Amino acid sequence: MKKNICSGDHQCHLCMLASKDLFEEIKKLTKNPKFICFNCGRVADSSKNVCNPMPLD
């Protein structure tokens, strides 16, 4: 199991966007998810939008 880590710019991660109620932005970033966050389970199109990305395939 991986440790809870955060890579990249945390300000553009889904968890930060959700904490700021930016749900329209989240919708844009999750239309064709290819990555899941190993920390929180959120999915995103790009690995840069989650703290601890793991490919879905």
PDB file of C-alpha atoms in Angstrom:
ATOM      1  CA  MET A   1       0.000   0.000   0.000  1.00  0.00           C
ATOM      2  CA  LYS A   2       1.257   3.467  -0.855  1.00  0.00           C
ATOM      3  CA  LYS A   3       1.653   6.235   1.699  1.00  0.00           C
ATOM      4  CA  ASN A   4      -0.642   9.254   1.613  1.00  0.00           C
ATOM      5  CA  ILE A   5       1.487  11.698  -0.323  1.00  0.00           C
ATOM      6  CA  CYS A   6       0.852  14.748  -2.433  1.00  0.00           C
ATOM      7  CA  SER A   7       2.768  15.309  -5.648  1.00  0.00           C
ATOM      8  CA  GLY A   8       2.707  18.416  -7.797  1.00  0.00           C
ATOM      9  CA  ASP A   9       0.796  21.652  -7.313  1.00  0.00           C
ATOM     10  CA  HIS A  10      -1.793  20.890  -4.636  1.00  0.00           C
ATOM     11  CA  GLN A  11      -3.826  23.989  -5.595  1.00  0.00           C
ATOM     12  CA  CYS A  12      -5.045  22.290  -8.802  1.00  0.00           C
ATOM     13  CA  HIS A  13      -5.911  18.979  -7.136  1.00  0.00           C
ATOM     14  CA  LEU A  14      -9.543  17.912  -6.924  1.00  0.00           C
ATOM     15  CA  CYS A  15      -9.509  17.862  -3.115  1.00  0.00           C
ATOM     16  CA  MET A  16      -8.529  21.547  -3.006  1.00  0.00           C
ATOM     17  CA  LEU A  17     -11.060  22.470  -5.697  1.00  0.00           C
ATOM     18  CA  ALA A  18     -13.799  20.673  -3.728  1.00  0.00           C
ATOM     19  CA  SER A  19     -12.826  22.482  -0.525  1.00  0.00           C
ATOM     20  CA  LYS A  20     -13.378  25.752  -2.415  1.00  0.00           C
ATOM     21  CA  ASP A  21     -16.743  24.569  -3.843  1.00  0.00           C
ATOM     22  CA  LEU A  22     -15.399  24.757  -7.419  1.00  0.00           C
ATOM     23  CA  PHE A  23     -17.582  21.901  -8.659  1.00  0.00           C
ATOM     24  CA  GLU A  24     -17.977  23.223 -12.207  1.00  0.00           C
ATOM     25  CA  GLU A  25     -14.177  23.097 -12.562  1.00  0.00           C
ATOM     26  CA  ILE A  26     -14.155  19.558 -11.134  1.00  0.00           C
ATOM     27  CA  LYS A  27     -16.723  18.467 -13.739  1.00  0.00           C
ATOM     28  CA  LYS A  28     -14.401  19.685 -16.502  1.00  0.00           C
ATOM     29  CA  LEU A  29     -11.448  17.732 -15.077  1.00  0.00           C
ATOM     30  CA  THR A  30     -13.291  14.427 -14.621  1.00  0.00           C
ATOM     31  CA  LYS A  31     -15.115  13.822 -17.918  1.00  0.00           C
ATOM     32  CA  ASN A  32     -12.804  11.013 -19.106  1.00  0.00           C
ATOM     33  CA  PRO A  33     -11.017   9.733 -15.994  1.00  0.00           C
ATOM     34  CA  LYS A  34      -7.744   7.887 -16.433  1.00  0.00           C
ATOM     35  CA  PHE A  35      -6.329   8.230 -12.889  1.00  0.00           C
ATOM     36  CA  ILE A  36      -7.551   7.573  -9.372  1.00  0.00           C
ATOM     37  CA  CYS A  37      -6.165   9.196  -6.239  1.00  0.00           C
ATOM     38  CA  PHE A  38      -4.770   6.542  -3.926  1.00  0.00           C
ATOM     39  CA  ASN A  39      -5.417   8.921  -0.993  1.00  0.00           C
ATOM     40  CA  CYS A  40      -9.085   9.889  -1.432  1.00  0.00           C
ATOM     41  CA  GLY A  41     -10.420   7.775  -4.307  1.00  0.00           C
ATOM     42  CA  ARG A  42     -11.348  10.687  -6.564  1.00  0.00           C
ATOM     43  CA  VAL A  43     -10.875  10.118 -10.305  1.00  0.00           C
ATOM     44  CA  ALA A  44      -9.504  12.610 -12.833  1.00  0.00           C
ATOM     45  CA  ASP A  45      -8.571  12.870 -16.488  1.00  0.00           C
ATOM     46  CA  SER A  46      -4.998  13.889 -15.629  1.00  0.00           C
ATOM     47  CA  SER A  47      -2.586  12.713 -12.951  1.00  0.00           C
ATOM     48  CA  LYS A  48      -1.806  16.360 -12.167  1.00  0.00           C
ATOM     49  CA  ASN A  49      -5.266  16.808 -10.617  1.00  0.00           C
ATOM     50  CA  VAL A  50      -4.929  14.268  -7.789  1.00  0.00           C
ATOM     51  CA  CYS A  51      -2.488  14.016  -4.897  1.00  0.00           C
ATOM     52  CA  ASN A  52      -1.379  10.408  -5.260  1.00  0.00           C
ATOM     53  CA  PRO A  53      -2.233   9.252  -8.809  1.00  0.00           C
ATOM     54  CA  MET A  54      -2.563   5.653  -9.919  1.00  0.00           C
ATOM     55  CA  PRO A  55      -3.595   4.739 -13.488  1.00  0.00           C
ATOM     56  CA  LEU A  56      -7.063   3.207 -13.819  1.00  0.00           C
ATOM     57  CA  ASP A  57      -5.963   0.704 -16.471  1.00  0.00           C
TER      58      ASP A  57
END
